[in-house]
Coordinates of C-alpha atoms in Angstrom, one line a residue:
Chain A
M1 CA -49.9 -91.2 -28.2
I2 CA -48.0 -89.4 -31.0
E3 CA -51.0 -87.2 -31.4
F4 CA -50.3 -85.9 -27.9
F5 CA -47.2 -84.2 -29.2
T6 CA -49.0 -82.4 -31.9
I7 CA -50.7 -80.2 -29.3
P8 CA -48.9 -76.8 -29.6
G9 CA -49.0 -76.2 -25.9
V10 CA -47.4 -79.6 -25.2
I11 CA -44.7 -78.9 -27.8
L12 CA -43.6 -75.7 -26.0
I13 CA -43.8 -77.3 -22.5
V14 CA -41.7 -80.3 -23.7
G15 CA -39.4 -77.7 -25.2
A16 CA -39.1 -76.0 -21.8
A17 CA -38.0 -79.2 -20.3
L18 CA -35.6 -80.1 -23.1
I19 CA -33.7 -76.8 -23.3
S20 CA -32.5 -77.3 -19.7
L21 CA -30.3 -80.2 -21.0
F22 CA -28.4 -78.0 -23.4
S23 CA -25.5 -75.5 -22.9
E24 CA -25.9 -71.8 -22.6
K25 CA -24.7 -71.3 -26.2
V26 CA -27.2 -73.5 -27.9
R27 CA -30.2 -72.6 -25.7
P28 CA -31.4 -69.3 -27.2
A29 CA -31.4 -70.8 -30.7
L30 CA -33.1 -73.9 -29.4
F31 CA -35.7 -71.7 -27.7
L32 CA -36.8 -70.5 -31.1
V33 CA -37.2 -74.0 -32.6
F34 CA -40.3 -74.9 -30.5
P35 CA -42.5 -71.9 -31.4
I36 CA -41.7 -72.6 -35.0
I37 CA -42.7 -76.3 -34.7
A38 CA -45.9 -75.2 -32.9
A39 CA -46.7 -72.7 -35.7
V40 CA -46.1 -75.3 -38.4
V41 CA -48.4 -77.7 -36.6
I42 CA -51.1 -75.0 -36.3
V43 CA -50.9 -74.1 -39.9
T44 CA -51.0 -77.8 -41.1
R45 CA -53.8 -79.1 -38.9
P46 CA -57.2 -79.0 -40.6
D47 CA -60.1 -77.2 -39.0
G48 CA -61.9 -79.4 -36.5
Y49 CA -58.7 -81.5 -35.7
T50 CA -59.1 -82.9 -32.2
V51 CA -56.9 -84.8 -29.8
T52 CA -58.7 -86.5 -26.9
G53 CA -57.7 -88.1 -23.7
S54 CA -59.2 -89.0 -20.3
L55 CA -58.6 -88.2 -16.7
L56 CA -60.5 -90.2 -14.0
N57 CA -64.1 -90.2 -15.3
Y58 CA -63.7 -87.2 -17.5
D59 CA -63.3 -87.3 -21.3
L60 CA -60.9 -84.6 -22.2
V61 CA -60.5 -82.7 -25.4
L62 CA -56.9 -81.7 -25.2
M63 CA -56.9 -80.0 -28.6
Q64 CA -59.6 -78.7 -30.8
T65 CA -59.1 -76.4 -33.7
D66 CA -61.3 -73.8 -35.4
T67 CA -60.8 -70.4 -37.0
L68 CA -60.8 -68.5 -33.7
S69 CA -58.3 -70.8 -31.9
D70 CA -56.0 -70.9 -34.9
L71 CA -56.0 -67.1 -35.0
F72 CA -54.9 -66.8 -31.4
G73 CA -52.7 -69.9 -31.6
L74 CA -50.7 -68.6 -34.5
V75 CA -50.2 -65.1 -33.0
F76 CA -49.1 -66.7 -29.7
A77 CA -46.6 -68.9 -31.4
L78 CA -45.3 -66.0 -33.5
G79 CA -45.3 -63.8 -30.4
A80 CA -43.2 -66.4 -28.5
L81 CA -40.8 -66.7 -31.5
V82 CA -40.3 -62.9 -31.8
A83 CA -40.0 -62.4 -28.1
G84 CA -37.5 -65.3 -28.1
I85 CA -35.4 -63.5 -30.8
Y86 CA -35.6 -60.3 -28.7
A87 CA -34.3 -62.3 -25.6
Y88 CA -31.6 -64.1 -27.6
H89 CA -28.8 -62.4 -25.7
M90 CA -30.4 -63.4 -22.3
K91 CA -28.7 -66.6 -21.1
E92 CA -30.5 -67.3 -17.9
L93 CA -32.0 -70.8 -17.9
G94 CA -34.8 -70.2 -15.4
Q95 CA -36.2 -67.3 -17.5
Q96 CA -36.0 -69.3 -20.7
I97 CA -37.7 -72.3 -19.2
S98 CA -40.5 -70.3 -17.6
A99 CA -41.1 -68.1 -20.7
L100 CA -41.4 -71.2 -22.9
A101 CA -43.7 -73.0 -20.4
Y102 CA -45.7 -69.8 -20.1
A103 CA -46.2 -69.6 -23.8
G104 CA -47.1 -73.3 -23.8
G105 CA -49.8 -72.7 -21.1
A106 CA -51.3 -69.9 -23.2
L107 CA -51.4 -72.2 -26.3
G108 CA -52.9 -74.9 -24.2
V109 CA -55.7 -72.7 -23.1
V110 CA -56.4 -71.6 -26.7
Y111 CA -56.7 -75.2 -28.0
A112 CA -58.4 -76.6 -24.9
G113 CA -61.8 -78.2 -25.8
D114 CA -62.8 -78.8 -22.2
L115 CA -62.7 -76.8 -19.0
L116 CA -60.3 -79.1 -17.1
T117 CA -57.6 -78.9 -19.8
L118 CA -58.2 -75.2 -19.8
I119 CA -57.7 -74.7 -16.0
I120 CA -54.6 -76.8 -15.9
N121 CA -53.0 -74.7 -18.6
W122 CA -54.3 -71.6 -16.9
E123 CA -52.4 -72.5 -13.8
I124 CA -49.3 -73.4 -15.7
M125 CA -49.3 -69.8 -17.1
A126 CA -49.7 -68.3 -13.7
L127 CA -46.9 -70.3 -12.1
A128 CA -44.5 -70.0 -15.0
S129 CA -45.0 -66.2 -15.4
T130 CA -44.3 -65.5 -11.8
W131 CA -40.7 -66.5 -12.2
L132 CA -40.3 -63.7 -14.8
I133 CA -40.9 -61.3 -12.0
W134 CA -38.9 -63.1 -9.3
A135 CA -35.9 -63.5 -11.6
R136 CA -34.9 -59.9 -11.0
R137 CA -34.1 -61.0 -7.4
T138 CA -34.6 -57.7 -5.6
P139 CA -36.7 -57.4 -2.4
E140 CA -39.2 -55.2 -4.3
T141 CA -39.7 -57.7 -7.1
D142 CA -39.9 -60.6 -4.6
A143 CA -42.8 -58.9 -2.9
A144 CA -44.4 -57.9 -6.2
G145 CA -44.1 -61.5 -7.6
M146 CA -45.7 -62.9 -4.5
R147 CA -48.6 -60.4 -4.8
Y148 CA -48.9 -61.4 -8.5
L149 CA -48.9 -65.1 -7.7
I150 CA -51.5 -64.8 -4.9
Y151 CA -53.8 -62.8 -7.2
H152 CA -53.5 -65.4 -9.9
I153 CA -54.0 -68.3 -7.4
L154 CA -57.2 -66.5 -6.3
G155 CA -58.3 -66.0 -9.9
G156 CA -57.5 -69.6 -10.8
G157 CA -59.3 -70.8 -7.7
L158 CA -62.4 -68.8 -8.6
L159 CA -62.4 -70.2 -12.2
F160 CA -61.8 -73.8 -10.9
A161 CA -64.6 -73.5 -8.4
G162 CA -66.9 -72.2 -11.2
I163 CA -65.9 -75.0 -13.5
L164 CA -66.6 -77.7 -10.9
W165 CA -69.9 -76.1 -10.0
H166 CA -70.7 -75.8 -13.7
S167 CA -69.8 -79.5 -14.4
V168 CA -72.1 -80.6 -11.6
V169 CA -75.1 -78.5 -12.6
E170 CA -74.8 -78.8 -16.4
G171 CA -73.1 -82.2 -16.5
S172 CA -70.7 -81.0 -19.2
I173 CA -67.2 -79.6 -19.2
T174 CA -67.0 -78.5 -22.8
V175 CA -65.7 -75.1 -23.6
E176 CA -68.7 -73.4 -25.1
S177 CA -70.7 -70.2 -25.2
I178 CA -72.6 -69.8 -21.9
P179 CA -76.0 -68.2 -21.9
M180 CA -76.2 -64.9 -20.0
E181 CA -77.5 -66.2 -16.7
Y182 CA -76.1 -65.0 -13.4
T183 CA -75.9 -68.4 -11.7
P184 CA -73.2 -68.9 -9.0
A185 CA -71.2 -71.2 -11.3
N186 CA -71.2 -68.6 -14.2
I187 CA -70.4 -65.7 -11.8
L188 CA -67.4 -67.7 -10.4
M189 CA -66.1 -68.5 -13.8
L190 CA -66.5 -65.0 -15.1
L191 CA -64.7 -63.6 -12.0
G192 CA -61.9 -66.1 -12.5
V193 CA -61.5 -65.0 -16.2
A194 CA -62.0 -61.3 -15.2
V195 CA -58.8 -61.5 -13.0
N196 CA -56.7 -62.5 -16.0
T197 CA -58.4 -60.0 -18.3
A198 CA -57.5 -57.3 -15.8
I199 CA -61.1 -56.1 -15.7
I200 CA -61.2 -53.2 -13.2
P201 CA -61.2 -53.4 -10.2
L202 CA -59.3 -56.7 -10.5
H203 CA -56.5 -55.2 -12.6
T204 CA -53.9 -54.2 -10.0
W205 CA -51.8 -57.4 -10.4
L206 CA -51.0 -56.2 -13.9
S207 CA -50.0 -52.6 -13.2
D208 CA -48.1 -53.7 -10.2
A209 CA -46.1 -56.6 -11.6
Y210 CA -45.5 -55.8 -15.3
P211 CA -43.3 -52.8 -14.8
K212 CA -41.3 -54.8 -12.3
A213 CA -40.6 -57.9 -14.3
T214 CA -37.3 -58.7 -15.9
H215 CA -36.4 -56.8 -19.1
T216 CA -37.4 -59.6 -21.5
G217 CA -40.0 -61.1 -19.0
T218 CA -42.3 -58.1 -19.5
I219 CA -42.4 -58.7 -23.2
F220 CA -43.7 -62.2 -22.7
M221 CA -46.2 -61.1 -20.1
S222 CA -47.6 -58.4 -22.3
I223 CA -48.3 -61.0 -25.0
F224 CA -50.0 -63.9 -23.2
T225 CA -52.0 -63.5 -20.0
T226 CA -54.6 -60.8 -20.9
K227 CA -55.0 -62.0 -24.5
T228 CA -55.6 -65.6 -23.4
A229 CA -58.3 -64.3 -21.1
V230 CA -59.8 -62.3 -23.9
Y231 CA -59.9 -65.5 -26.0
V232 CA -61.8 -67.3 -23.2
L233 CA -64.2 -64.4 -22.9
I234 CA -64.9 -64.6 -26.7
R235 CA -65.5 -68.3 -26.4
M236 CA -67.6 -68.4 -23.4
F237 CA -69.0 -65.0 -22.5
A238 CA -69.8 -63.3 -25.9
G239 CA -72.8 -61.1 -25.7
W240 CA -72.8 -60.6 -21.9
E241 CA -74.0 -57.0 -21.7
L242 CA -72.2 -56.3 -18.4
L243 CA -68.9 -56.5 -20.2
I244 CA -69.7 -53.5 -22.4
F245 CA -69.7 -51.2 -19.5
F246 CA -66.7 -52.7 -17.7
G247 CA -64.8 -52.7 -21.0
A248 CA -65.6 -49.0 -21.6
A249 CA -64.6 -48.2 -18.0
M250 CA -61.3 -50.1 -18.5
A251 CA -60.5 -48.2 -21.7
V252 CA -60.8 -44.8 -19.9
Y253 CA -59.3 -45.9 -16.6
G254 CA -56.2 -47.2 -18.3
I255 CA -55.9 -44.0 -20.2
Y256 CA -56.0 -41.8 -17.1
Y257 CA -53.2 -43.7 -15.5
A258 CA -51.2 -43.8 -18.8
V259 CA -51.5 -40.0 -18.8
I260 CA -50.6 -39.7 -15.1
C261 CA -47.7 -42.2 -14.9
K262 CA -44.1 -41.1 -15.6
D263 CA -42.4 -44.5 -16.0
M264 CA -42.3 -45.9 -19.5
R265 CA -43.2 -49.4 -18.5
E266 CA -45.9 -48.3 -16.1
I267 CA -47.5 -46.2 -18.9
L268 CA -47.5 -49.2 -21.3
S269 CA -48.8 -51.5 -18.6
Y270 CA -51.7 -49.3 -17.8
H271 CA -52.3 -48.9 -21.5
I272 CA -52.7 -52.7 -21.8
I273 CA -55.7 -52.3 -19.5
S274 CA -57.1 -49.7 -21.8
Q275 CA -56.6 -51.7 -24.9
V276 CA -58.1 -54.9 -23.4
G277 CA -61.0 -52.7 -22.4
Y278 CA -61.8 -52.2 -26.1
M279 CA -61.8 -56.0 -26.6
V280 CA -63.9 -56.6 -23.5
C281 CA -66.4 -54.0 -24.6
A282 CA -66.6 -55.6 -28.1
I283 CA -67.1 -59.0 -26.5
G284 CA -70.0 -57.6 -24.5
I285 CA -71.7 -56.2 -27.6
G286 CA -71.3 -59.7 -29.1
T287 CA -72.3 -59.1 -32.7
D288 CA -70.3 -60.7 -35.5
L289 CA -68.6 -57.4 -36.3
A290 CA -67.8 -56.8 -32.6
L291 CA -66.4 -60.3 -32.0
N292 CA -64.3 -60.0 -35.2
G293 CA -63.1 -56.7 -33.9
A294 CA -62.2 -58.1 -30.5
A295 CA -60.2 -61.0 -32.1
A296 CA -58.5 -58.7 -34.6
H297 CA -57.7 -56.2 -31.9
A298 CA -56.2 -58.8 -29.7
Y299 CA -54.1 -60.1 -32.6
N300 CA -52.9 -56.6 -33.6
N301 CA -52.3 -55.7 -30.0
I302 CA -49.9 -58.5 -29.5
L303 CA -47.9 -57.1 -32.5
Y304 CA -47.7 -53.5 -31.6
K305 CA -47.9 -53.6 -27.8
S306 CA -45.0 -56.0 -27.7
L307 CA -43.2 -53.8 -30.2
M308 CA -43.6 -50.8 -27.9
F309 CA -42.6 -52.8 -24.9
M310 CA -39.5 -54.0 -26.8
A311 CA -38.6 -50.4 -27.7
V312 CA -38.8 -49.0 -24.2
T313 CA -37.0 -52.1 -22.9
A314 CA -34.3 -51.4 -25.3
V315 CA -34.0 -47.9 -24.0
M316 CA -34.1 -49.2 -20.5
Y317 CA -31.4 -51.8 -21.3
S318 CA -29.2 -49.1 -22.8
A319 CA -29.7 -46.3 -20.3
G320 CA -30.5 -48.4 -17.2
T321 CA -33.7 -46.6 -16.2
S322 CA -37.3 -46.6 -17.3
K323 CA -38.1 -43.3 -15.5
M324 CA -38.7 -40.6 -18.1
F325 CA -37.5 -38.1 -15.4
H326 CA -34.0 -39.3 -16.1
L327 CA -34.3 -39.6 -19.9
G328 CA -35.0 -37.2 -22.7
G329 CA -33.1 -36.1 -25.8
L330 CA -32.2 -39.5 -26.9
Y331 CA -33.2 -39.1 -30.6
K332 CA -29.7 -38.7 -31.9
K333 CA -28.4 -41.6 -29.9
L334 CA -31.2 -44.1 -30.3
P335 CA -32.8 -43.0 -33.6
W336 CA -33.7 -46.6 -34.7
V337 CA -35.4 -47.4 -31.5
L338 CA -37.4 -44.2 -31.8
G339 CA -38.5 -45.1 -35.3
L340 CA -39.6 -48.6 -34.3
Y341 CA -41.4 -47.3 -31.3
V342 CA -43.2 -44.7 -33.4
V343 CA -44.5 -47.5 -35.7
G344 CA -46.0 -49.1 -32.7
G345 CA -47.3 -45.8 -31.4
L346 CA -49.0 -44.9 -34.7
S347 CA -50.4 -48.5 -34.9
I348 CA -51.9 -48.5 -31.4
S349 CA -53.4 -45.0 -31.9
G350 CA -55.2 -46.3 -35.0
I351 CA -53.5 -44.0 -37.5
P352 CA -54.4 -45.0 -41.1
L353 CA -51.9 -47.4 -42.8
F354 CA -50.9 -49.0 -39.5
A355 CA -52.3 -52.1 -37.9
G356 CA -54.4 -50.6 -35.2
F357 CA -56.5 -48.7 -37.7
I358 CA -58.0 -51.9 -39.2
S359 CA -59.1 -53.4 -35.8
K360 CA -59.8 -50.5 -33.5
G361 CA -62.2 -48.9 -36.0
M362 CA -64.0 -52.3 -36.1
V363 CA -64.6 -52.2 -32.4
I364 CA -65.7 -48.6 -32.3
D365 CA -68.0 -49.1 -35.3
A366 CA -69.5 -52.2 -33.7
A367 CA -70.4 -50.1 -30.7
G368 CA -71.8 -47.3 -32.9
Y369 CA -73.9 -49.6 -35.1
G370 CA -74.8 -52.0 -32.3
G371 CA -76.9 -49.2 -30.7
Y372 CA -74.3 -48.0 -28.2
E373 CA -73.5 -44.5 -29.4
S374 CA -72.5 -43.2 -26.0
I375 CA -70.1 -46.2 -25.6
M376 CA -68.7 -45.3 -29.0
L377 CA -67.9 -41.8 -27.8
V378 CA -66.3 -43.2 -24.6
L379 CA -64.1 -45.4 -26.8
L380 CA -63.2 -42.4 -28.9
V381 CA -62.2 -40.5 -25.7
A382 CA -59.9 -43.5 -25.0
S383 CA -58.5 -43.2 -28.5
V384 CA -57.6 -39.6 -27.9
G385 CA -56.0 -40.6 -24.6
T386 CA -54.0 -43.4 -26.3
W387 CA -52.6 -41.0 -28.9
L388 CA -51.9 -38.5 -26.2
S389 CA -50.2 -40.9 -23.7
V390 CA -48.3 -43.6 -25.6
G391 CA -48.3 -41.9 -29.0
L392 CA -47.1 -38.5 -28.0
K393 CA -46.1 -38.1 -24.3
L394 CA -44.0 -41.2 -24.0
P395 CA -41.8 -40.7 -27.1
Y396 CA -41.6 -36.9 -26.6
F397 CA -40.2 -37.1 -23.1
T398 CA -37.9 -40.0 -23.9
W399 CA -36.4 -39.1 -27.2
F400 CA -37.0 -35.3 -27.4
D401 CA -37.4 -32.5 -24.8
K402 CA -34.3 -31.6 -22.7
Q403 CA -31.6 -34.1 -22.5
K404 CA -31.3 -35.3 -18.9
Y405 CA -29.5 -38.6 -19.4
E406 CA -25.8 -38.0 -18.9
G407 CA -24.2 -41.4 -18.7
E408 CA -22.9 -43.7 -21.4
L409 CA -25.4 -45.7 -23.4
K410 CA -24.9 -49.5 -23.5
P411 CA -25.0 -50.8 -27.1
I412 CA -28.3 -52.5 -27.9
P413 CA -27.8 -56.1 -29.2
V414 CA -28.7 -56.6 -32.8
N415 CA -31.2 -59.4 -32.0
M416 CA -33.4 -56.8 -30.3
Y417 CA -33.5 -54.8 -33.5
I418 CA -34.3 -57.8 -35.5
A419 CA -37.3 -58.7 -33.3
M420 CA -38.6 -55.1 -33.3
G421 CA -38.1 -54.9 -37.1
I422 CA -40.2 -58.0 -37.7
L423 CA -43.1 -56.6 -35.6
A424 CA -42.8 -53.2 -37.1
F425 CA -43.0 -54.8 -40.6
A426 CA -46.1 -56.8 -39.5
C427 CA -47.8 -53.6 -38.1
I428 CA -47.4 -51.8 -41.4
F429 CA -48.2 -54.9 -43.5
Y430 CA -51.5 -55.5 -41.8
G431 CA -52.3 -51.7 -41.9
V432 CA -51.8 -51.7 -45.7
F433 CA -53.3 -55.1 -46.4
P434 CA -56.2 -55.5 -43.9
N435 CA -57.6 -58.5 -45.7
A436 CA -54.5 -60.5 -44.8
L437 CA -55.9 -60.5 -41.3
Y438 CA -59.6 -60.3 -42.1
T439 CA -59.7 -63.6 -44.0
F440 CA -58.6 -65.4 -40.8
L441 CA -61.3 -63.9 -38.6
P442 CA -64.1 -66.1 -37.3
F443 CA -67.0 -64.3 -39.1
E444 CA -67.7 -63.0 -42.6
T445 CA -68.6 -59.3 -42.2
G446 CA -67.4 -57.6 -45.4
Y447 CA -66.0 -54.8 -43.2
D448 CA -63.8 -52.2 -45.0
P449 CA -61.8 -49.9 -42.8
Y450 CA -60.6 -47.6 -45.5
T451 CA -63.7 -45.5 -46.0
V452 CA -63.4 -41.8 -46.4
Y453 CA -65.4 -41.2 -43.3
H454 CA -63.2 -43.3 -41.2
V455 CA -59.9 -41.8 -42.4
V456 CA -61.3 -38.3 -42.0
E457 CA -62.5 -39.1 -38.5
I458 CA -59.2 -40.5 -37.2
T459 CA -57.1 -37.9 -39.0
Q460 CA -59.0 -35.0 -37.5
I461 CA -58.9 -36.5 -34.0
A462 CA -55.2 -37.2 -34.3
L463 CA -54.2 -33.8 -35.7
L464 CA -56.1 -31.7 -33.2
T465 CA -55.1 -33.9 -30.3
F466 CA -51.5 -33.3 -31.4
V467 CA -52.0 -29.6 -31.4
A468 CA -53.6 -29.7 -27.9
F469 CA -50.7 -31.8 -26.7
W470 CA -48.2 -29.4 -28.1
F471 CA -49.8 -26.5 -26.2
L472 CA -50.0 -28.5 -23.0
R473 CA -46.8 -30.6 -23.1
K474 CA -45.2 -28.7 -20.2
K475 CA -48.1 -29.9 -18.0
L476 CA -47.1 -33.5 -18.6
A477 CA -43.4 -33.1 -17.8
P478 CA -42.1 -36.2 -16.0
E479 CA -41.4 -36.1 -12.3
L480 CA -40.5 -38.8 -9.8
T481 CA -43.6 -40.1 -8.1
T482 CA -45.3 -43.2 -7.0
V483 CA -48.8 -43.4 -8.4
L484 CA -51.4 -45.1 -6.2
D485 CA -54.0 -47.5 -7.5
L486 CA -56.4 -49.9 -5.9
D487 CA -53.5 -52.1 -4.8
W488 CA -53.0 -49.5 -2.1
F489 CA -55.7 -51.2 -0.1
Y490 CA -54.0 -54.6 0.1
R491 CA -50.5 -53.3 0.1
K492 CA -51.3 -50.9 3.0
A493 CA -53.4 -53.5 4.7
A494 CA -50.6 -56.1 4.6
P495 CA -48.4 -54.8 7.5
P496 CA -51.2 -54.5 10.1
L497 CA -52.7 -57.9 9.0
R498 CA -49.2 -59.4 9.2
K499 CA -48.9 -57.9 12.7
V500 CA -52.3 -59.5 13.9
F501 CA -52.1 -62.9 12.2
V502 CA -48.3 -63.5 12.0
T503 CA -46.3 -61.4 14.4
R504 CA -48.8 -61.5 17.3
V505 CA -49.4 -65.3 17.0
D506 CA -45.6 -65.8 16.8
N507 CA -45.1 -63.7 19.9
F508 CA -47.8 -65.6 21.8
Y509 CA -46.2 -68.9 21.1
D510 CA -42.8 -67.4 22.0
R511 CA -44.1 -66.4 25.3
V512 CA -45.8 -69.7 26.0
E513 CA -42.5 -71.4 25.2
D514 CA -40.6 -69.1 27.5
A515 CA -43.1 -69.8 30.3
I516 CA -42.8 -73.6 29.9
L517 CA -39.0 -73.5 29.8
A518 CA -38.9 -71.1 32.8
T519 CA -41.2 -73.4 34.7
A520 CA -39.1 -76.5 33.9
G521 CA -36.0 -74.6 34.9
F522 CA -37.5 -73.4 38.1
L523 CA -38.7 -77.0 39.1
S524 CA -35.4 -78.6 38.2
R525 CA -33.5 -76.0 40.3
K526 CA -35.8 -76.5 43.2
F527 CA -35.8 -80.3 43.1
K528 CA -32.1 -80.6 42.8
N529 CA -32.0 -80.3 46.6
P530 CA -35.5 -80.1 48.1
M531 CA -34.0 -80.1 51.6
L532 CA -33.2 -76.5 51.0
W533 CA -36.8 -75.6 51.2
L534 CA -38.3 -78.7 52.9
N535 CA -36.0 -78.2 55.9
P536 CA -36.3 -74.6 57.1
F537 CA -33.3 -75.1 59.4
T538 CA -30.8 -75.8 56.6
D539 CA -28.0 -73.3 56.5
K540 CA -28.5 -71.8 53.0
K541 CA -25.2 -70.0 53.1
N542 CA -23.2 -73.1 53.8
E543 CA -22.1 -74.9 50.6
A544 CA -21.8 -78.2 52.3
S545 CA -25.4 -78.3 53.5
R546 CA -26.7 -77.3 50.1
Y547 CA -25.7 -80.5 48.5
S548 CA -26.0 -83.9 50.2
P549 CA -25.3 -87.2 48.4
S550 CA -27.9 -88.9 50.6
M551 CA -30.5 -86.5 49.3
E552 CA -29.6 -87.4 45.8
V553 CA -30.0 -91.1 46.6
V554 CA -33.4 -90.5 48.1
M555 CA -34.6 -88.5 45.1
S556 CA -33.2 -91.1 42.7
F557 CA -35.2 -93.8 44.5
I558 CA -38.4 -91.7 44.3
I559 CA -37.9 -91.3 40.6
L560 CA -37.0 -95.0 40.1
S561 CA -40.1 -96.1 42.0
F562 CA -42.2 -93.8 39.8
L563 CA -40.7 -95.5 36.8
V564 CA -41.2 -99.0 38.1
F565 CA -44.9 -98.2 38.9
A566 CA -45.4 -96.7 35.5
I567 CA -43.9 -99.7 33.7
A568 CA -45.9 -102.1 35.9
Y569 CA -49.0 -100.1 35.2
L570 CA -48.4 -100.2 31.4
I571 CA -47.8 -104.0 31.4
Chain B
M1 CA -41.7 -28.1 -34.3
K2 CA -40.5 -26.1 -37.3
K3 CA -42.8 -23.9 -39.4
I4 CA -42.8 -26.5 -42.2
H5 CA -44.2 -29.1 -39.9
W6 CA -47.1 -26.9 -39.0
I7 CA -47.8 -26.2 -42.6
I8 CA -47.9 -29.9 -43.4
L9 CA -50.3 -30.6 -40.5
G10 CA -52.4 -27.6 -41.5
T11 CA -52.6 -28.9 -45.1
I12 CA -53.7 -32.3 -44.1
F13 CA -56.3 -30.8 -41.8
I14 CA -57.7 -28.7 -44.7
I15 CA -57.8 -31.8 -46.9
T16 CA -59.9 -33.6 -44.3
L17 CA -62.2 -30.6 -44.0
V18 CA -62.7 -30.4 -47.7
L19 CA -63.5 -34.2 -47.8
E20 CA -65.9 -33.7 -45.0
F21 CA -67.9 -31.0 -46.8
T22 CA -67.8 -32.6 -50.2
V23 CA -67.6 -36.4 -50.2
L24 CA -69.2 -36.8 -46.7
A25 CA -71.7 -34.0 -47.0
G26 CA -74.7 -36.3 -46.9
Y27 CA -73.2 -38.7 -44.4
D28 CA -75.5 -39.2 -41.4
S29 CA -75.1 -42.3 -39.2
H30 CA -74.6 -40.7 -35.8
W31 CA -76.2 -37.6 -34.3
W32 CA -72.9 -35.8 -34.1
N33 CA -72.4 -35.9 -37.9
A34 CA -74.5 -32.8 -38.1
I35 CA -71.8 -30.8 -36.3
P36 CA -69.1 -29.5 -38.7
A37 CA -65.6 -30.7 -38.0
F38 CA -66.9 -32.6 -35.0
Y39 CA -64.0 -35.0 -34.7
A40 CA -61.4 -32.2 -34.8
I41 CA -63.2 -30.3 -32.0
F42 CA -63.6 -33.6 -30.1
G43 CA -59.9 -34.4 -30.3
F44 CA -58.9 -30.9 -29.2
V45 CA -61.4 -30.5 -26.3
I46 CA -61.0 -34.1 -25.0
C47 CA -57.3 -33.7 -25.0
Y48 CA -57.5 -30.6 -22.9
A49 CA -60.1 -32.2 -20.6
L50 CA -57.9 -35.3 -20.2
V51 CA -54.8 -33.4 -19.4
Y52 CA -56.4 -31.1 -16.9
S53 CA -58.5 -33.8 -15.2
A54 CA -55.6 -36.2 -15.1
K55 CA -53.4 -33.5 -13.6
F56 CA -56.1 -32.8 -11.0
I57 CA -56.5 -36.5 -10.1
A58 CA -52.7 -36.9 -9.9
K59 CA -52.3 -34.0 -7.6
K60 CA -55.3 -34.5 -5.3
I61 CA -55.5 -38.3 -5.1
V62 CA -52.9 -40.6 -6.6
N63 CA -49.5 -39.0 -6.6
R64 CA -47.2 -39.8 -3.7
D65 CA -43.5 -39.7 -3.0
I66 CA -41.3 -42.1 -5.0
N67 CA -40.5 -44.1 -1.9
Y68 CA -44.0 -44.3 -0.7
Y69 CA -44.3 -48.1 -0.4
D70 CA -40.7 -48.7 0.9

């Protein structure tokens, strides 16, 4: 039984329940304790450690460790810890509980040895994360949260259906690599995972919900959902060739929107899709180098993507808006936030000496050496777009350019700086010492990122992209717009569908109810004194003739005899 | 951007070119390695293409009024 509480996911979920018992003052500190315990457990458990249990007739493997799960488990625990530090000033119980349970669900998925444990944790993630959107309590976020939840219930349902089908056909519920066969069970499972991976065209929940979540909620969301799905893809769908093309398409699709969008959080959200595209592409290639690249890129991504989200959230916290249209010229007022953001920006763009360089190159090289040169070029296009959109455009129009923000800036809590500082340090640390990460990757590949070729390649691309950006920067100037995506279809379809299936049905029942009541009213009026219409000679104008006690007695007797007969019949 | 910034960027660029034509002169793992300064041209051209095509897509297809969904 005690083993049950060594499962990292369980530790966080128990933590989520426990923190509700404590006062507002203690809670943020207590929040940090549980990810630390989880991290300690992860580090101290040996490879191959398992915890088993059973549900009905199924033998469950609640926890199973190996290099891959430990890599993701550790970065999730650290992510939860740093995001907890970032959210230290936030006192709202609901958000704290849901964030911790959400992280617990993600860890549960990572250590799940069987598909039932996996799907249960998968659903915990979906439910817990929804509150991080709803907690803003505006009509807009209520609707966005509902769309997010419905999308994830759909995805979870597809995955669960696939798992059930798979267990019937294969007779096994172990989480294992699935051979590339397009059977109904496999397709259902892949679709279910694809929803959480935000594979286009199933990505719209992400770009819709992430920019609308609470300040600190977005940070948690950017860490867990897509990366958990990437982990499951590596485990189960490595080498599925279809993923290469979808991944490459995601990388470019995300970039286009990141270039088009003018809201800081929208830009970064779309950029997640692009970054996850690299990982999906690598998983499709499926070689040792590619899978190492996918895992390393997911790991690094959690570091620098959450750093960037934290920096723009700090600006948003301070200035009250995430629209670049209202910002600009903040470099004198928020220089530290700029510096920390730039570390993230340089990392994500794969600039040498920063974390992205050591993992992105791996993915791109895996494509090049795996026989997919055109895919390699597509990924390089996405690299240019990354540097252009989140490396240059976003900071330029937020911290430089004309100053548009007039109001007072709210001071940024020191805990936010600490969290960002930790991540920035990690980004530089892994960039300078790539082997600190490489030794924890699932495969031995002997890959060295710091070759002359690689450095020259990235430096030339970065320099000339910068020059082109400088010439074209006016073209990217922020404006206030809504940017349409594929969610247009269901968001636009919702009102007419609601009209047909809800409003019309409601109206129909309303009318039927009215008709019944009207009939009853009509009959009761008429039978109050039937003599009025039974006897055509009654004087209708004369009050006295309209009501006669004798009539009432007669009617009462008729009803009474009905009752007597009815009772007699029943007996 | 001050003049000094441009000079720094230019110097780094020249260093990469020198490296490309000395250390990497015999390097040939992809077909595009035969094109001199390929990655520089690639970065510049793709950046232009991205900005203009994104601008086109934004204008023609995806951009709407800020209150579109309200």
